[in-house]
Amino acid sequence: MKKIALNGLLVSLALVLAFMERFIPLDLLVPVPGVKLGLANVVTMFALFFLDVPSAIVITVLRCVLASFMFGGMTSLFYSLAGAFLALITMMVLKLGYDRIFSIVGISIGGAAAHNTGQIIMASIMMRNSAVFAYLPFLLLTGMATGIITSIVTMYLFSFYEKTIK
Amino acid sequence: MRLKIKTGDIFVAIAIVVSSVLMLLSFYKENTAEKTAVITQNGVVLRKIRLDLVTEPIDIEYGGDYPGKIVAEKDKIRFYHADCPDQVCVNTGWITRPGQIAVCLPAGVIIKIEGGHSDFDIIVK
């Protein structure tokens, strides 16, 4: 019961973050579709580290579906699901080397890069045009910058959680 | 707080930067005088325009769930107006060089500039 409540709370937190970052016009700086801060990934990371893999999957899917219904439009659902799943898998793999090989920073930027790659693959499938791959290097480089920012947020959250709530 | 950067982090960062630079280099095209803009919607070519031969602005309208308008001028082309929710396509602005693209994901429309001697089915003078 407590787990369901916590998952619900995290889904709504991810939605609020995804909604809030729509007001940060990052795509004016880098005019490429899909450029965003990716704060919702903080929630995915939290679920991966303090809950379990099924919770992380459920939270990610619900966040993508609800965000698309609420403000993204139906086409964005496929892009965000492709990106989110590839990111989730990548972060699960990188997490195996957590504390020994990777810190939160490496896991976060790896996840961001996977997210961008997933989005572009989905875009090229849906638009039946490989020209969209021209955007991938720009997405990867901005994704690295935003991945570092979200990893700092994640580290603050983790230390706060470990000190106060856990 | 564990703000310790590990070796793997640097490895991931280098991998991302190197692959980005390699992709940028492979997508880079020489600027040619002859430029053809190819407009496709969901894999179907709507129109090809020789941008270097454009003298007066040309409007290209497209339909679908999120219709919009593309404007071509001499040596440049852009999304002028779009009904899509994100407006990223319009914010992209003018594209001018071979290899550049402008994309409207919701509408499924891609403008791509091709250089050199490509075949085209419409010549606009």
mmCIF file of C-alpha atoms in Angstrom:
data_model
loop_
_atom_site.group_PDB
_atom_site.id
_atom_site.type_symbol
_atom_site.label_atom_id
_atom_site.label_comp_id
_atom_site.label_asym_id
_atom_site.label_seq_id
_atom_site.Cartn_x
_atom_site.Cartn_y
_atom_site.Cartn_z
ATOM 1 C CA MET A 1 0.000 0.000 0.000
ATOM 2 C CA LYS A 2 2.768 2.371 0.946
ATOM 3 C CA LYS A 3 4.581 1.511 -2.264
ATOM 4 C CA ILE A 4 1.553 2.331 -4.428
ATOM 5 C CA ALA A 5 1.190 5.682 -2.697
ATOM 6 C CA LEU A 6 4.871 6.486 -3.164
ATOM 7 C CA ASN A 7 4.755 5.502 -6.849
ATOM 8 C CA GLY A 8 1.704 7.699 -7.376
ATOM 9 C CA LEU A 9 3.460 10.555 -5.657
ATOM 10 C CA LEU A 10 6.520 10.127 -7.872
ATOM 11 C CA VAL A 11 4.406 10.004 -11.050
ATOM 12 C CA SER A 12 2.761 13.281 -10.120
ATOM 13 C CA LEU A 13 6.134 14.787 -9.208
ATOM 14 C CA ALA A 14 7.531 13.754 -12.614
ATOM 15 C CA LEU A 15 4.501 15.301 -14.315
ATOM 16 C CA VAL A 16 4.907 18.570 -12.439
ATOM 17 C CA LEU A 17 8.598 18.695 -13.407
ATOM 18 C CA ALA A 18 7.800 17.891 -17.053
ATOM 19 C CA PHE A 19 5.143 20.614 -17.032
ATOM 20 C CA MET A 20 7.386 23.177 -15.360
ATOM 21 C CA GLU A 21 10.272 22.738 -17.746
ATOM 22 C CA ARG A 22 7.977 23.636 -20.633
ATOM 23 C CA PHE A 23 8.331 27.214 -19.402
ATOM 24 C CA ILE A 24 12.114 27.057 -19.856
ATOM 25 C CA PRO A 25 12.435 27.831 -23.577
ATOM 26 C CA LEU A 26 15.580 25.792 -24.162
ATOM 27 C CA ASP A 27 14.569 25.172 -27.783
ATOM 28 C CA LEU A 28 14.989 28.888 -28.520
ATOM 29 C CA LEU A 29 18.651 28.451 -27.583
ATOM 30 C CA VAL A 30 19.036 25.190 -29.488
ATOM 31 C CA PRO A 31 16.281 25.080 -32.142
ATOM 32 C CA VAL A 32 16.008 21.315 -32.314
ATOM 33 C CA PRO A 33 12.803 19.378 -31.589
ATOM 34 C CA GLY A 34 12.999 17.462 -28.333
ATOM 35 C CA VAL A 35 15.505 19.693 -26.554
ATOM 36 C CA LYS A 36 14.574 19.927 -22.905
ATOM 37 C CA LEU A 37 16.078 19.935 -19.444
ATOM 38 C CA GLY A 38 14.847 16.437 -18.613
ATOM 39 C CA LEU A 39 14.080 17.052 -14.952
ATOM 40 C CA ALA A 40 11.609 14.160 -14.940
ATOM 41 C CA ASN A 41 14.667 11.921 -15.169
ATOM 42 C CA VAL A 42 15.472 12.884 -11.564
ATOM 43 C CA VAL A 43 12.373 10.924 -10.565
ATOM 44 C CA THR A 44 13.355 7.931 -12.713
ATOM 45 C CA MET A 45 16.812 7.930 -11.093
ATOM 46 C CA PHE A 46 15.253 8.101 -7.645
ATOM 47 C CA ALA A 47 13.034 5.121 -8.441
ATOM 48 C CA LEU A 48 16.006 3.152 -9.776
ATOM 49 C CA PHE A 49 18.121 3.823 -6.693
ATOM 50 C CA PHE A 50 15.625 3.702 -3.822
ATOM 51 C CA LEU A 51 12.744 1.607 -5.161
ATOM 52 C CA ASP A 52 12.986 -1.201 -7.713
ATOM 53 C CA VAL A 53 13.045 -1.739 -11.480
ATOM 54 C CA PRO A 54 9.283 -2.493 -11.837
ATOM 55 C CA SER A 55 8.483 0.756 -10.020
ATOM 56 C CA ALA A 56 10.836 2.690 -12.295
ATOM 57 C CA ILE A 57 9.170 1.171 -15.380
ATOM 58 C CA VAL A 58 5.636 1.861 -14.116
ATOM 59 C CA ILE A 59 6.496 5.450 -13.175
ATOM 60 C CA THR A 60 8.184 6.089 -16.530
ATOM 61 C CA VAL A 61 5.327 4.680 -18.627
ATOM 62 C CA LEU A 62 2.646 6.514 -16.624
ATOM 63 C CA ARG A 63 4.600 9.765 -16.806
ATOM 64 C CA CYS A 64 4.987 9.509 -20.603
ATOM 65 C CA VAL A 65 1.352 8.575 -21.233
ATOM 66 C CA LEU A 66 -0.100 11.203 -18.887
ATOM 67 C CA ALA A 67 2.246 13.960 -20.064
ATOM 68 C CA SER A 68 1.259 13.251 -23.678
ATOM 69 C CA PHE A 69 -2.440 13.356 -22.829
ATOM 70 C CA MET A 70 -2.088 16.518 -20.808
ATOM 71 C CA PHE A 71 0.221 18.692 -22.835
ATOM 72 C CA GLY A 72 2.310 16.920 -25.444
ATOM 73 C CA GLY A 73 -0.118 15.636 -28.042
ATOM 74 C CA MET A 74 -0.354 12.050 -29.199
ATOM 75 C CA THR A 75 2.654 12.128 -31.537
ATOM 76 C CA SER A 76 4.904 13.041 -28.631
ATOM 77 C CA LEU A 77 3.912 9.843 -26.799
ATOM 78 C CA PHE A 78 5.898 7.622 -29.175
ATOM 79 C CA TYR A 79 8.957 9.866 -29.007
ATOM 80 C CA SER A 80 8.938 10.115 -25.236
ATOM 81 C CA LEU A 81 8.299 6.379 -24.743
ATOM 82 C CA ALA A 82 11.136 5.418 -27.104
ATOM 83 C CA GLY A 83 13.490 7.877 -25.442
ATOM 84 C CA ALA A 84 12.441 7.046 -21.891
ATOM 85 C CA PHE A 85 12.772 3.287 -22.342
ATOM 86 C CA LEU A 86 16.192 3.424 -23.964
ATOM 87 C CA ALA A 87 17.289 5.811 -21.203
ATOM 88 C CA LEU A 88 15.893 3.522 -18.495
ATOM 89 C CA ILE A 89 17.677 0.458 -19.877
ATOM 90 C CA THR A 90 20.955 2.366 -20.247
ATOM 91 C CA MET A 91 20.771 3.741 -16.715
ATOM 92 C CA MET A 92 19.980 0.278 -15.337
ATOM 93 C CA VAL A 93 23.126 -1.061 -17.010
ATOM 94 C CA LEU A 94 25.318 1.861 -15.916
ATOM 95 C CA LYS A 95 23.955 1.579 -12.369
ATOM 96 C CA LEU A 96 25.579 -1.863 -12.104
ATOM 97 C CA GLY A 97 28.887 -0.009 -11.970
ATOM 98 C CA TYR A 98 27.648 2.663 -9.582
ATOM 99 C CA ASP A 99 30.219 3.922 -7.063
ATOM 100 C CA ARG A 100 32.955 1.796 -8.625
ATOM 101 C CA ILE A 101 32.991 2.981 -12.257
ATOM 102 C CA PHE A 102 30.226 5.574 -12.535
ATOM 103 C CA SER A 103 28.816 8.298 -10.341
ATOM 104 C CA ILE A 104 25.346 9.845 -10.703
ATOM 105 C CA VAL A 105 26.824 12.200 -13.339
ATOM 106 C CA GLY A 106 27.881 9.409 -15.701
ATOM 107 C CA ILE A 107 24.592 7.532 -15.288
ATOM 108 C CA SER A 108 22.626 10.726 -15.906
ATOM 109 C CA ILE A 109 24.458 11.842 -19.070
ATOM 110 C CA GLY A 110 24.456 8.268 -20.365
ATOM 111 C CA GLY A 111 20.694 8.181 -19.846
ATOM 112 C CA ALA A 112 20.300 11.551 -21.590
ATOM 113 C CA ALA A 113 22.295 10.366 -24.612
ATOM 114 C CA ALA A 114 20.225 7.175 -24.802
ATOM 115 C CA HIS A 115 17.028 9.221 -24.522
ATOM 116 C CA ASN A 116 18.051 11.447 -27.443
ATOM 117 C CA THR A 117 19.096 8.462 -29.556
ATOM 118 C CA GLY A 118 15.776 6.717 -28.890
ATOM 119 C CA GLN A 119 13.829 9.831 -29.868
ATOM 120 C CA ILE A 120 15.705 10.232 -33.150
ATOM 121 C CA ILE A 121 15.331 6.552 -34.049
ATOM 122 C CA MET A 122 11.588 6.814 -33.379
ATOM 123 C CA ALA A 123 11.387 10.073 -35.380
ATOM 124 C CA SER A 124 13.144 8.526 -38.373
ATOM 125 C CA ILE A 125 10.769 5.544 -38.236
ATOM 126 C CA MET A 126 7.635 7.640 -37.874
ATOM 127 C CA MET A 127 8.590 10.227 -40.504
ATOM 128 C CA ARG A 128 10.106 7.556 -42.764
ATOM 129 C CA ASN A 129 13.104 9.827 -43.265
ATOM 130 C CA SER A 130 16.625 9.396 -41.966
ATOM 131 C CA ALA A 131 17.349 13.129 -42.412
ATOM 132 C CA VAL A 132 16.399 13.699 -38.750
ATOM 133 C CA PHE A 133 19.683 12.069 -37.705
ATOM 134 C CA ALA A 134 21.287 15.420 -38.594
ATOM 135 C CA TYR A 135 19.822 16.649 -35.285
ATOM 136 C CA LEU A 136 21.350 13.880 -33.181
ATOM 137 C CA PRO A 137 24.790 15.465 -32.526
ATOM 138 C CA PHE A 138 23.114 18.692 -31.342
ATOM 139 C CA LEU A 139 20.759 16.703 -29.132
ATOM 140 C CA LEU A 140 23.624 14.636 -27.709
ATOM 141 C CA LEU A 141 25.729 17.675 -26.832
ATOM 142 C CA THR A 142 22.858 19.628 -25.232
ATOM 143 C CA GLY A 143 21.783 16.387 -23.557
ATOM 144 C CA MET A 144 25.199 16.125 -21.952
ATOM 145 C CA ALA A 145 24.912 19.659 -20.552
ATOM 146 C CA THR A 146 21.371 19.120 -19.268
ATOM 147 C CA GLY A 147 22.341 15.667 -17.984
ATOM 148 C CA ILE A 148 25.022 17.241 -15.792
ATOM 149 C CA ILE A 149 22.491 19.778 -14.463
ATOM 150 C CA THR A 150 19.911 17.110 -13.629
ATOM 151 C CA SER A 151 22.580 14.923 -12.029
ATOM 152 C CA ILE A 152 23.435 17.745 -9.618
ATOM 153 C CA VAL A 153 19.727 18.033 -8.745
ATOM 154 C CA THR A 154 19.623 14.249 -8.306
ATOM 155 C CA MET A 155 22.632 14.221 -5.975
ATOM 156 C CA TYR A 156 21.082 16.915 -3.786
ATOM 157 C CA LEU A 157 17.835 14.963 -3.682
ATOM 158 C CA PHE A 158 19.612 11.717 -2.786
ATOM 159 C CA SER A 159 21.629 13.230 0.053
ATOM 160 C CA PHE A 160 18.553 15.053 1.353
ATOM 161 C CA TYR A 161 16.514 11.836 1.242
ATOM 162 C CA GLU A 162 19.202 9.784 2.949
ATOM 163 C CA LYS A 163 19.700 12.334 5.734
ATOM 164 C CA THR A 164 16.107 13.224 6.514
ATOM 165 C CA ILE A 165 13.515 10.718 5.340
ATOM 166 C CA LYS A 166 15.165 7.341 5.110
ATOM 167 C CA MET B 1 27.152 14.204 -0.682
ATOM 168 C CA ARG B 2 29.012 12.032 -3.163
ATOM 169 C CA LEU B 3 30.072 14.591 -5.751
ATOM 170 C CA LYS B 4 32.963 12.395 -6.764
ATOM 171 C CA ILE B 5 33.481 12.103 -10.504
ATOM 172 C CA LYS B 6 34.500 8.560 -11.465
ATOM 173 C CA THR B 7 36.608 7.439 -14.418
ATOM 174 C CA GLY B 8 33.554 5.911 -16.078
ATOM 175 C CA ASP B 9 31.849 9.330 -16.099
ATOM 176 C CA ILE B 10 34.678 10.830 -18.109
ATOM 177 C CA PHE B 11 34.533 7.826 -20.421
ATOM 178 C CA VAL B 12 30.811 8.366 -21.057
ATOM 179 C CA ALA B 13 31.354 12.097 -21.648
ATOM 180 C CA ILE B 14 34.199 11.486 -24.100
ATOM 181 C CA ALA B 15 32.142 8.861 -25.947
ATOM 182 C CA ILE B 16 29.263 11.325 -26.351
ATOM 183 C CA VAL B 17 31.487 14.180 -27.541
ATOM 184 C CA VAL B 18 33.480 11.998 -29.947
ATOM 185 C CA SER B 19 30.373 10.438 -31.509
ATOM 186 C CA SER B 20 28.757 13.893 -31.815
ATOM 187 C CA VAL B 21 31.810 15.336 -33.558
ATOM 188 C CA LEU B 22 32.044 12.307 -35.881
ATOM 189 C CA MET B 23 28.382 12.712 -36.796
ATOM 190 C CA LEU B 24 28.786 16.454 -37.358
ATOM 191 C CA LEU B 25 31.731 15.784 -39.668
ATOM 192 C CA SER B 26 29.906 13.088 -41.616
ATOM 193 C CA PHE B 27 26.790 15.235 -42.046
ATOM 194 C CA TYR B 28 28.796 18.300 -43.067
ATOM 195 C CA LYS B 29 28.343 19.222 -46.694
ATOM 196 C CA GLU B 30 30.223 21.718 -48.830
ATOM 197 C CA ASN B 31 28.250 24.836 -49.620
ATOM 198 C CA THR B 32 27.311 24.669 -53.274
ATOM 199 C CA ALA B 33 25.734 27.330 -55.479
ATOM 200 C CA GLU B 34 23.135 24.821 -56.562
ATOM 201 C CA LYS B 35 20.736 24.075 -53.711
ATOM 202 C CA THR B 36 17.587 22.009 -53.770
ATOM 203 C CA ALA B 37 15.106 22.065 -50.911
ATOM 204 C CA VAL B 38 13.235 18.794 -50.554
ATOM 205 C CA ILE B 39 10.022 18.949 -48.538
ATOM 206 C CA THR B 40 8.661 15.617 -47.343
ATOM 207 C CA GLN B 41 5.681 14.738 -45.201
ATOM 208 C CA ASN B 42 5.731 11.293 -43.580
ATOM 209 C CA GLY B 43 8.062 9.927 -46.232
ATOM 210 C CA VAL B 44 6.177 11.408 -49.201
ATOM 211 C CA VAL B 45 7.946 14.124 -51.188
ATOM 212 C CA LEU B 46 5.648 17.141 -51.362
ATOM 213 C CA ARG B 47 7.899 19.355 -53.414
ATOM 214 C CA LYS B 48 11.451 20.001 -54.569
ATOM 215 C CA ILE B 49 12.572 23.577 -55.122
ATOM 216 C CA ARG B 50 15.809 24.863 -56.616
ATOM 217 C CA LEU B 51 16.510 27.551 -54.016
ATOM 218 C CA ASP B 52 19.252 29.238 -56.060
ATOM 219 C CA LEU B 53 16.754 29.854 -58.858
ATOM 220 C CA VAL B 54 14.044 31.375 -56.677
ATOM 221 C CA THR B 55 13.442 35.036 -57.491
ATOM 222 C CA GLU B 56 10.192 35.778 -55.692
ATOM 223 C CA PRO B 57 9.060 34.220 -52.397
ATOM 224 C CA ILE B 58 7.177 30.966 -52.828
ATOM 225 C CA ASP B 59 4.558 29.757 -50.360
ATOM 226 C CA ILE B 60 4.144 26.032 -49.853
ATOM 227 C CA GLU B 61 1.153 24.951 -47.794
ATOM 228 C CA TYR B 62 0.818 21.503 -46.288
ATOM 229 C CA GLY B 63 -2.113 19.747 -44.634
ATOM 230 C CA GLY B 64 -2.445 16.944 -42.114
ATOM 231 C CA ASP B 65 -3.301 17.136 -38.419
ATOM 232 C CA TYR B 66 -1.165 20.247 -37.959
ATOM 233 C CA PRO B 67 -1.210 22.228 -41.225
ATOM 234 C CA GLY B 68 1.241 25.010 -41.914
ATOM 235 C CA LYS B 69 3.050 27.136 -44.437
ATOM 236 C CA ILE B 70 6.641 27.054 -45.671
ATOM 237 C CA VAL B 71 8.235 30.023 -47.430
ATOM 238 C CA ALA B 72 11.119 29.730 -49.865
ATOM 239 C CA GLU B 73 13.221 32.713 -50.912
ATOM 240 C CA LYS B 74 16.467 33.004 -52.833
ATOM 241 C CA ASP B 75 18.935 30.548 -51.235
ATOM 242 C CA LYS B 76 16.854 30.042 -48.095
ATOM 243 C CA ILE B 77 13.723 28.350 -46.813
ATOM 244 C CA ARG B 78 11.828 28.194 -43.528
ATOM 245 C CA PHE B 79 8.646 27.172 -41.732
ATOM 246 C CA TYR B 80 6.661 30.390 -41.791
ATOM 247 C CA HIS B 81 3.611 29.322 -39.873
ATOM 248 C CA ALA B 82 2.509 26.069 -38.264
ATOM 249 C CA ASP B 83 -0.445 24.895 -36.214
ATOM 250 C CA CYS B 84 1.699 22.473 -34.190
ATOM 251 C CA PRO B 85 1.842 22.747 -30.379
ATOM 252 C CA ASP B 86 5.603 23.180 -29.946
ATOM 253 C CA GLN B 87 6.476 25.708 -32.731
ATOM 254 C CA VAL B 88 10.028 24.341 -32.849
ATOM 255 C CA CYS B 89 9.803 24.248 -36.656
ATOM 256 C CA VAL B 90 9.018 27.978 -36.881
ATOM 257 C CA ASN B 91 11.690 28.806 -34.271
ATOM 258 C CA THR B 92 14.303 27.007 -36.354
ATOM 259 C CA GLY B 93 14.196 29.978 -38.730
ATOM 260 C CA TRP B 94 15.861 30.074 -42.132
ATOM 261 C CA ILE B 95 18.011 27.193 -43.286
ATOM 262 C CA THR B 96 20.480 28.032 -46.017
ATOM 263 C CA ARG B 97 23.172 25.365 -46.416
ATOM 264 C CA PRO B 98 23.225 21.893 -47.947
ATOM 265 C CA GLY B 99 22.841 19.300 -45.197
ATOM 266 C CA GLN B 100 20.691 21.537 -43.010
ATOM 267 C CA ILE B 101 17.201 20.439 -42.045
ATOM 268 C CA ALA B 102 14.132 21.952 -40.443
ATOM 269 C CA VAL B 103 11.603 19.596 -38.919
ATOM 270 C CA CYS B 104 8.043 19.754 -37.664
ATOM 271 C CA LEU B 105 7.647 16.517 -35.709
ATOM 272 C CA PRO B 106 3.890 16.788 -35.006
ATOM 273 C CA ALA B 107 3.104 17.447 -38.680
ATOM 274 C CA GLY B 108 5.682 14.918 -39.903
ATOM 275 C CA VAL B 109 7.203 17.507 -42.255
ATOM 276 C CA ILE B 110 10.921 17.727 -43.015
ATOM 277 C CA ILE B 111 12.678 20.347 -45.147
ATOM 278 C CA LYS B 112 16.112 19.244 -46.233
ATOM 279 C CA ILE B 113 18.549 21.198 -48.364
ATOM 280 C CA GLU B 114 20.535 19.124 -50.801
ATOM 281 C CA GLY B 115 23.529 20.536 -52.623
ATOM 282 C CA GLY B 116 25.235 19.765 -55.889
ATOM 283 C CA HIS B 117 23.585 18.111 -58.803
ATOM 284 C CA SER B 118 20.441 16.487 -57.531
ATOM 285 C CA ASP B 119 17.494 15.680 -59.720
ATOM 286 C CA PHE B 120 14.355 17.697 -59.203
ATOM 287 C CA ASP B 121 10.905 17.556 -60.650
ATOM 288 C CA ILE B 122 9.904 21.203 -60.345
ATOM 289 C CA ILE B 123 11.976 24.164 -61.440
ATOM 290 C CA VAL B 124 10.618 27.458 -60.199
ATOM 291 C CA LYS B 125 11.809 30.558 -61.968
#
